[in-house]
Amino acid sequence: GATCDVAAADVAPAPVVAAPGAPRILKGDVVVASVDYETVKVGDRGVVVGPCSDPAMSRADLRVLVDFDGKAAYNYRCDTQIQLAPLLDGATFVRDDTVVARGRARGVVVGLGADGRTLRVATDDGVEDVAPADLAHAPLVADAPQFRKGARVVARVGYNAVRAGDRGVVVGPCNVLTMPNASKRVLVDFGTGKGLYNYAAGTQLDVAADDAPGVFPSLNGA
């Protein structure tokens, strides 16, 4: 086949998982385990080293191989069993988070800032480094601003290990874009033993009465 020279600046990594609607996970991403498995515990960090190494596993198309810092490498599902680790300690921002910057436009987190203490945010006006204290998570569901990353929520309905009344925390938008009404769903972490599920905001999920509104910088570390 034909070959051509391409500048390094014009090359971007491809997602490890190509399944329709799957989360965008890249080789080298630092992730956090959401479920226990053998020596891995919830909250352990690992690095994505490639696609699933065992095509015979269930939903191998949604799994990535994660090296959990010397414990072992396991094929974890990228939609329900891992999350991207925060880019900065003490904050909840990860790559691709939609944010609102104080005094600036809505934007998307694209990585760490040049000084390692800020976050690089892309807006319609360009890219700039912003202090995390000047960022808040943007609403995830149109016409429902209370559903944002970090919001504390209560399940209206049960599903698998989750029971009506169980409390959880919104960790991002729906991560399976092929689900019905994906734009009206948010991904909720219901805690150890319960799991991560995409619940419909308002019909399957309520914001907890003691949830704090998303003001600067209250969501950092929420």
PDB file of C-alpha atoms in Angstrom:
ATOM      1  CA  GLY A   1       0.000   0.000   0.000  1.00  0.00           C
ATOM      2  CA  ALA A   2       0.942   3.638  -0.308  1.00  0.00           C
ATOM      3  CA  THR A   3       2.838   5.420   2.444  1.00  0.00           C
ATOM      4  CA  CYS A   4       3.254   9.070   3.318  1.00  0.00           C
ATOM      5  CA  ASP A   5       5.106  11.212   5.826  1.00  0.00           C
ATOM      6  CA  VAL A   6       2.980  12.829   8.525  1.00  0.00           C
ATOM      7  CA  ALA A   7       4.088  15.394  11.092  1.00  0.00           C
ATOM      8  CA  ALA A   8       3.889  14.198  14.697  1.00  0.00           C
ATOM      9  CA  ALA A   9       1.660  17.166  15.528  1.00  0.00           C
ATOM     10  CA  ASP A  10      -0.901  15.898  13.026  1.00  0.00           C
ATOM     11  CA  VAL A  11      -1.180  12.440  14.585  1.00  0.00           C
ATOM     12  CA  ALA A  12      -3.587  11.617  17.423  1.00  0.00           C
ATOM     13  CA  PRO A  13      -3.978   8.282  19.216  1.00  0.00           C
ATOM     14  CA  ALA A  14      -6.952   6.167  18.222  1.00  0.00           C
ATOM     15  CA  PRO A  15      -9.342   4.855  20.886  1.00  0.00           C
ATOM     16  CA  VAL A  16      -8.493   1.348  22.088  1.00  0.00           C
ATOM     17  CA  VAL A  17     -12.147   0.286  21.899  1.00  0.00           C
ATOM     18  CA  ALA A  18     -13.911   0.694  18.575  1.00  0.00           C
ATOM     19  CA  ALA A  19     -17.361  -0.625  19.576  1.00  0.00           C
ATOM     20  CA  PRO A  20     -20.141   1.834  18.650  1.00  0.00           C
ATOM     21  CA  GLY A  21     -20.942   4.182  21.523  1.00  0.00           C
ATOM     22  CA  ALA A  22     -18.059   2.993  23.717  1.00  0.00           C
ATOM     23  CA  PRO A  23     -16.173   5.432  25.980  1.00  0.00           C
ATOM     24  CA  ARG A  24     -13.061   7.018  24.467  1.00  0.00           C
ATOM     25  CA  ILE A  25     -10.202   5.157  26.145  1.00  0.00           C
ATOM     26  CA  LEU A  26      -6.649   5.620  24.844  1.00  0.00           C
ATOM     27  CA  LYS A  27      -3.519   3.541  25.308  1.00  0.00           C
ATOM     28  CA  GLY A  28      -1.614   5.029  28.230  1.00  0.00           C
ATOM     29  CA  ASP A  29      -4.708   6.371  29.999  1.00  0.00           C
ATOM     30  CA  VAL A  30      -4.579   6.152  33.794  1.00  0.00           C
ATOM     31  CA  VAL A  31      -7.798   4.569  35.046  1.00  0.00           C
ATOM     32  CA  VAL A  32      -9.410   3.669  38.366  1.00  0.00           C
ATOM     33  CA  ALA A  33     -11.053   0.296  39.040  1.00  0.00           C
ATOM     34  CA  SER A  34     -14.771   0.441  39.831  1.00  0.00           C
ATOM     35  CA  VAL A  35     -15.045  -3.259  40.731  1.00  0.00           C
ATOM     36  CA  ASP A  36     -12.928  -5.743  42.679  1.00  0.00           C
ATOM     37  CA  TYR A  37     -11.272  -8.600  40.826  1.00  0.00           C
ATOM     38  CA  GLU A  38      -8.726 -10.989  42.337  1.00  0.00           C
ATOM     39  CA  THR A  39      -5.892  -8.742  43.643  1.00  0.00           C
ATOM     40  CA  VAL A  40      -7.450  -5.519  42.308  1.00  0.00           C
ATOM     41  CA  LYS A  41      -9.663  -3.482  44.634  1.00  0.00           C
ATOM     42  CA  VAL A  42     -12.080  -0.649  43.925  1.00  0.00           C
ATOM     43  CA  GLY A  43     -10.074   2.563  43.649  1.00  0.00           C
ATOM     44  CA  ASP A  44      -6.837   0.915  42.486  1.00  0.00           C
ATOM     45  CA  ARG A  45      -5.150   2.753  39.639  1.00  0.00           C
ATOM     46  CA  GLY A  46      -3.811   1.182  36.484  1.00  0.00           C
ATOM     47  CA  VAL A  47      -2.631   2.041  32.995  1.00  0.00           C
ATOM     48  CA  VAL A  48      -4.359   0.961  29.798  1.00  0.00           C
ATOM     49  CA  VAL A  49      -1.796  -1.014  27.799  1.00  0.00           C
ATOM     50  CA  GLY A  50      -3.947  -2.153  24.884  1.00  0.00           C
ATOM     51  CA  PRO A  51      -7.151  -3.854  23.745  1.00  0.00           C
ATOM     52  CA  CYS A  52      -8.602  -6.986  25.334  1.00  0.00           C
ATOM     53  CA  SER A  53      -6.046  -9.790  25.188  1.00  0.00           C
ATOM     54  CA  ASP A  54      -8.639 -12.598  25.230  1.00  0.00           C
ATOM     55  CA  PRO A  55     -11.192 -12.396  22.399  1.00  0.00           C
ATOM     56  CA  ALA A  56     -13.127 -15.291  23.945  1.00  0.00           C
ATOM     57  CA  MET A  57     -14.198 -13.191  26.952  1.00  0.00           C
ATOM     58  CA  SER A  58     -17.726 -11.870  27.172  1.00  0.00           C
ATOM     59  CA  ARG A  59     -17.967  -8.443  25.506  1.00  0.00           C
ATOM     60  CA  ALA A  60     -14.306  -8.521  24.554  1.00  0.00           C
ATOM     61  CA  ASP A  61     -15.131  -5.624  22.223  1.00  0.00           C
ATOM     62  CA  LEU A  62     -15.707  -3.423  25.287  1.00  0.00           C
ATOM     63  CA  ARG A  63     -12.691  -4.562  27.304  1.00  0.00           C
ATOM     64  CA  VAL A  64      -9.225  -3.069  27.613  1.00  0.00           C
ATOM     65  CA  LEU A  65      -6.100  -4.587  29.110  1.00  0.00           C
ATOM     66  CA  VAL A  66      -5.116  -2.683  32.248  1.00  0.00           C
ATOM     67  CA  ASP A  67      -1.824  -3.023  34.124  1.00  0.00           C
ATOM     68  CA  PHE A  68      -2.659  -2.373  37.775  1.00  0.00           C
ATOM     69  CA  ASP A  69       0.723  -1.115  38.936  1.00  0.00           C
ATOM     70  CA  GLY A  70       2.491  -4.425  39.230  1.00  0.00           C
ATOM     71  CA  LYS A  71      -0.424  -6.371  40.749  1.00  0.00           C
ATOM     72  CA  ALA A  72      -1.383  -7.939  37.432  1.00  0.00           C
ATOM     73  CA  ALA A  73      -2.938  -7.053  34.082  1.00  0.00           C
ATOM     74  CA  TYR A  74      -6.636  -7.720  33.620  1.00  0.00           C
ATOM     75  CA  ASN A  75      -9.190  -7.200  30.868  1.00  0.00           C
ATOM     76  CA  TYR A  76     -11.657  -4.723  32.359  1.00  0.00           C
ATOM     77  CA  ARG A  77     -14.811  -3.469  30.656  1.00  0.00           C
ATOM     78  CA  CYS A  78     -14.360   0.178  29.789  1.00  0.00           C
ATOM     79  CA  ASP A  79     -18.054   1.010  30.156  1.00  0.00           C
ATOM     80  CA  THR A  80     -18.814  -0.419  33.618  1.00  0.00           C
ATOM     81  CA  GLN A  81     -15.623  -1.489  35.392  1.00  0.00           C
ATOM     82  CA  ILE A  82     -13.148   1.409  35.086  1.00  0.00           C
ATOM     83  CA  GLN A  83     -13.164   5.193  35.001  1.00  0.00           C
ATOM     84  CA  LEU A  84     -10.568   7.700  33.875  1.00  0.00           C
ATOM     85  CA  ALA A  85      -8.478   8.912  36.803  1.00  0.00           C
ATOM     86  CA  PRO A  86      -8.651  12.645  37.622  1.00  0.00           C
ATOM     87  CA  LEU A  87      -5.950  14.684  35.913  1.00  0.00           C
ATOM     88  CA  LEU A  88      -5.129  16.508  39.155  1.00  0.00           C
ATOM     89  CA  ASP A  89      -5.190  15.302  42.740  1.00  0.00           C
ATOM     90  CA  GLY A  90      -7.982  16.904  44.735  1.00  0.00           C
ATOM     91  CA  ALA A  91     -10.158  17.608  41.696  1.00  0.00           C
ATOM     92  CA  THR A  92     -12.635  15.512  39.711  1.00  0.00           C
ATOM     93  CA  PHE A  93     -11.805  16.662  36.185  1.00  0.00           C
ATOM     94  CA  VAL A  94     -10.833  14.117  33.528  1.00  0.00           C
ATOM     95  CA  ARG A  95     -10.177  14.359  29.799  1.00  0.00           C
ATOM     96  CA  ASP A  96     -13.290  15.139  27.751  1.00  0.00           C
ATOM     97  CA  ASP A  97     -15.227  16.603  30.716  1.00  0.00           C
ATOM     98  CA  THR A  98     -17.491  19.460  29.662  1.00  0.00           C
ATOM     99  CA  VAL A  99     -16.916  22.408  31.974  1.00  0.00           C
ATOM    100  CA  VAL A 100     -17.879  26.010  32.604  1.00  0.00           C
ATOM    101  CA  ALA A 101     -15.015  28.385  33.361  1.00  0.00           C
ATOM    102  CA  ARG A 102     -15.498  31.427  35.562  1.00  0.00           C
ATOM    103  CA  GLY A 103     -15.865  34.450  33.284  1.00  0.00           C
ATOM    104  CA  ARG A 104     -15.276  32.326  30.198  1.00  0.00           C
ATOM    105  CA  ALA A 105     -17.223  30.181  27.760  1.00  0.00           C
ATOM    106  CA  ARG A 106     -18.239  26.578  28.140  1.00  0.00           C
ATOM    107  CA  GLY A 107     -15.439  24.228  27.090  1.00  0.00           C
ATOM    108  CA  VAL A 108     -13.960  20.731  27.168  1.00  0.00           C
ATOM    109  CA  VAL A 109     -10.993  19.526  29.201  1.00  0.00           C
ATOM    110  CA  VAL A 110      -8.335  18.225  26.820  1.00  0.00           C
ATOM    111  CA  GLY A 111      -5.509  17.529  29.272  1.00  0.00           C
ATOM    112  CA  LEU A 112      -3.131  18.986  31.812  1.00  0.00           C
ATOM    113  CA  GLY A 113      -1.952  22.559  31.540  1.00  0.00           C
ATOM    114  CA  ALA A 114       1.656  23.380  30.733  1.00  0.00           C
ATOM    115  CA  ASP A 115       2.575  23.976  34.393  1.00  0.00           C
ATOM    116  CA  GLY A 116       1.100  20.685  35.605  1.00  0.00           C
ATOM    117  CA  ARG A 117      -1.193  22.510  38.055  1.00  0.00           C
ATOM    118  CA  THR A 118      -3.832  23.790  35.630  1.00  0.00           C
ATOM    119  CA  LEU A 119      -6.122  22.137  33.119  1.00  0.00           C
ATOM    120  CA  ARG A 120      -6.067  22.748  29.384  1.00  0.00           C
ATOM    121  CA  VAL A 121      -9.560  23.695  28.228  1.00  0.00           C
ATOM    122  CA  ALA A 122     -10.727  24.043  24.628  1.00  0.00           C
ATOM    123  CA  THR A 123     -13.501  26.510  23.829  1.00  0.00           C
ATOM    124  CA  ASP A 124     -14.800  28.091  20.635  1.00  0.00           C
ATOM    125  CA  ASP A 125     -12.299  30.887  21.264  1.00  0.00           C
ATOM    126  CA  GLY A 126      -9.260  28.610  21.444  1.00  0.00           C
ATOM    127  CA  VAL A 127      -7.328  26.645  24.065  1.00  0.00           C
ATOM    128  CA  GLU A 128      -6.125  27.989  27.400  1.00  0.00           C
ATOM    129  CA  ASP A 129      -4.852  26.731  30.745  1.00  0.00           C
ATOM    130  CA  VAL A 130      -7.327  27.297  33.582  1.00  0.00           C
ATOM    131  CA  ALA A 131      -6.946  26.791  37.337  1.00  0.00           C
ATOM    132  CA  PRO A 132      -9.273  24.054  38.618  1.00  0.00           C
ATOM    133  CA  ALA A 133     -10.734  26.488  41.173  1.00  0.00           C
ATOM    134  CA  ASP A 134     -12.092  28.478  38.206  1.00  0.00           C
ATOM    135  CA  LEU A 135     -13.858  25.486  36.687  1.00  0.00           C
ATOM    136  CA  ALA A 136     -17.165  23.781  37.407  1.00  0.00           C
ATOM    137  CA  HIS A 137     -18.740  20.772  35.772  1.00  0.00           C
ATOM    138  CA  ALA A 138     -21.326  21.717  33.159  1.00  0.00           C
ATOM    139  CA  PRO A 139     -24.861  20.261  33.229  1.00  0.00           C
ATOM    140  CA  LEU A 140     -24.955  16.857  31.530  1.00  0.00           C
ATOM    141  CA  VAL A 141     -28.639  16.830  30.560  1.00  0.00           C
ATOM    142  CA  ALA A 142     -30.394  19.611  28.670  1.00  0.00           C
ATOM    143  CA  ASP A 143     -33.008  21.416  30.794  1.00  0.00           C
ATOM    144  CA  ALA A 144     -31.806  19.615  33.934  1.00  0.00           C
ATOM    145  CA  PRO A 145     -28.844  21.644  35.270  1.00  0.00           C
ATOM    146  CA  GLN A 146     -28.865  19.813  38.595  1.00  0.00           C
ATOM    147  CA  PHE A 147     -27.544  16.662  36.893  1.00  0.00           C
ATOM    148  CA  ARG A 148     -23.819  17.344  36.634  1.00  0.00           C
ATOM    149  CA  LYS A 149     -20.704  15.391  37.433  1.00  0.00           C
ATOM    150  CA  GLY A 150     -20.330  15.146  41.206  1.00  0.00           C
ATOM    151  CA  ALA A 151     -24.060  15.473  41.930  1.00  0.00           C
ATOM    152  CA  ARG A 152     -25.312  13.222  44.710  1.00  0.00           C
ATOM    153  CA  VAL A 153     -28.358  11.316  43.547  1.00  0.00           C
ATOM    154  CA  VAL A 154     -30.966   8.765  44.663  1.00  0.00           C
ATOM    155  CA  ALA A 155     -32.282   5.907  42.509  1.00  0.00           C
ATOM    156  CA  ARG A 156     -36.000   5.890  41.827  1.00  0.00           C
ATOM    157  CA  VAL A 157     -35.895   2.358  40.419  1.00  0.00           C
ATOM    158  CA  GLY A 158     -33.807  -0.717  41.040  1.00  0.00           C
ATOM    159  CA  TYR A 159     -31.541  -2.437  38.532  1.00  0.00           C
ATOM    160  CA  ASN A 160     -29.377  -5.482  39.244  1.00  0.00           C
ATOM    161  CA  ALA A 161     -27.763  -4.836  42.656  1.00  0.00           C
ATOM    162  CA  VAL A 162     -29.150  -1.273  42.864  1.00  0.00           C
ATOM    163  CA  ARG A 163     -32.365  -0.804  44.841  1.00  0.00           C
ATOM    164  CA  ALA A 164     -34.806   2.095  44.784  1.00  0.00           C
ATOM    165  CA  GLY A 165     -33.575   4.599  47.350  1.00  0.00           C
ATOM    166  CA  ASP A 166     -29.892   3.744  46.936  1.00  0.00           C
ATOM    167  CA  ARG A 167     -27.602   6.766  46.807  1.00  0.00           C
ATOM    168  CA  GLY A 168     -24.916   7.348  44.215  1.00  0.00           C
ATOM    169  CA  VAL A 169     -22.713   9.978  42.606  1.00  0.00           C
ATOM    170  CA  VAL A 170     -22.880  11.119  38.999  1.00  0.00           C
ATOM    171  CA  VAL A 171     -19.491  10.432  37.419  1.00  0.00           C
ATOM    172  CA  GLY A 172     -20.201  11.560  33.867  1.00  0.00           C
ATOM    173  CA  PRO A 173     -22.559  11.493  30.897  1.00  0.00           C
ATOM    174  CA  CYS A 174     -24.058   8.268  29.579  1.00  0.00           C
ATOM    175  CA  ASN A 175     -21.107   6.236  28.348  1.00  0.00           C
ATOM    176  CA  VAL A 176     -23.028   3.927  26.012  1.00  0.00           C
ATOM    177  CA  LEU A 177     -24.248   6.225  23.282  1.00  0.00           C
ATOM    178  CA  THR A 178     -26.303   3.504  21.620  1.00  0.00           C
ATOM    179  CA  MET A 179     -28.665   3.253  24.628  1.00  0.00           C
ATOM    180  CA  PRO A 180     -32.209   4.584  24.205  1.00  0.00           C
ATOM    181  CA  ASN A 181     -32.387   8.271  25.193  1.00  0.00           C
ATOM    182  CA  ALA A 182     -28.650   8.334  25.891  1.00  0.00           C
ATOM    183  CA  SER A 183     -28.661  12.146  25.951  1.00  0.00           C
ATOM    184  CA  LYS A 184     -31.019  12.077  28.940  1.00  0.00           C
ATOM    185  CA  ARG A 185     -28.945   9.567  30.932  1.00  0.00           C
ATOM    186  CA  VAL A 186     -26.032  10.035  33.303  1.00  0.00           C
ATOM    187  CA  LEU A 187     -23.487   7.514  34.521  1.00  0.00           C
ATOM    188  CA  VAL A 188     -23.895   6.876  38.251  1.00  0.00           C
ATOM    189  CA  ASP A 189     -21.501   5.149  40.633  1.00  0.00           C
ATOM    190  CA  PHE A 190     -23.645   3.451  43.272  1.00  0.00           C
ATOM    191  CA  GLY A 191     -20.644   2.309  45.291  1.00  0.00           C
ATOM    192  CA  THR A 192     -18.814  -0.913  46.057  1.00  0.00           C
ATOM    193  CA  GLY A 193     -20.921  -3.965  45.361  1.00  0.00           C
ATOM    194  CA  LYS A 194     -23.494  -1.994  43.377  1.00  0.00           C
ATOM    195  CA  GLY A 195     -21.732  -0.828  40.230  1.00  0.00           C
ATOM    196  CA  LEU A 196     -21.912   1.844  37.538  1.00  0.00           C
ATOM    197  CA  TYR A 197     -25.108   2.298  35.558  1.00  0.00           C
ATOM    198  CA  ASN A 198     -26.549   4.750  33.047  1.00  0.00           C
ATOM    199  CA  TYR A 199     -29.738   6.025  34.681  1.00  0.00           C
ATOM    200  CA  ALA A 200     -32.289   8.335  33.073  1.00  0.00           C
ATOM    201  CA  ALA A 201     -32.248  11.725  34.792  1.00  0.00           C
ATOM    202  CA  GLY A 202     -35.560  12.683  36.334  1.00  0.00           C
ATOM    203  CA  THR A 203     -37.431   9.442  35.597  1.00  0.00           C
ATOM    204  CA  GLN A 204     -35.086   6.865  37.135  1.00  0.00           C
ATOM    205  CA  LEU A 205     -33.006   9.201  39.254  1.00  0.00           C
ATOM    206  CA  ASP A 206     -33.462  12.205  41.554  1.00  0.00           C
ATOM    207  CA  VAL A 207     -30.869  14.630  42.897  1.00  0.00           C
ATOM    208  CA  ALA A 208     -30.443  14.086  46.642  1.00  0.00           C
ATOM    209  CA  ALA A 209     -31.952  16.711  48.922  1.00  0.00           C
ATOM    210  CA  ASP A 210     -28.544  17.356  50.516  1.00  0.00           C
ATOM    211  CA  ASP A 211     -26.695  17.846  47.234  1.00  0.00           C
ATOM    212  CA  ALA A 212     -24.767  21.101  46.959  1.00  0.00           C
ATOM    213  CA  PRO A 213     -25.298  23.235  43.834  1.00  0.00           C
ATOM    214  CA  GLY A 214     -22.429  23.374  41.372  1.00  0.00           C
ATOM    215  CA  VAL A 215     -20.825  26.682  42.297  1.00  0.00           C
ATOM    216  CA  PHE A 216     -17.139  27.528  42.079  1.00  0.00           C
ATOM    217  CA  PRO A 217     -15.198  25.680  43.356  1.00  0.00           C
ATOM    218  CA  SER A 218     -17.499  23.385  45.350  1.00  0.00           C
ATOM    219  CA  LEU A 219     -17.273  20.449  42.971  1.00  0.00           C
ATOM    220  CA  ASN A 220     -13.502  20.138  43.163  1.00  0.00           C
ATOM    221  CA  GLY A 221     -12.846  16.950  45.074  1.00  0.00           C
ATOM    222  CA  ALA A 222     -16.584  16.169  45.385  1.00  0.00           C
TER     223      ALA A 222
END
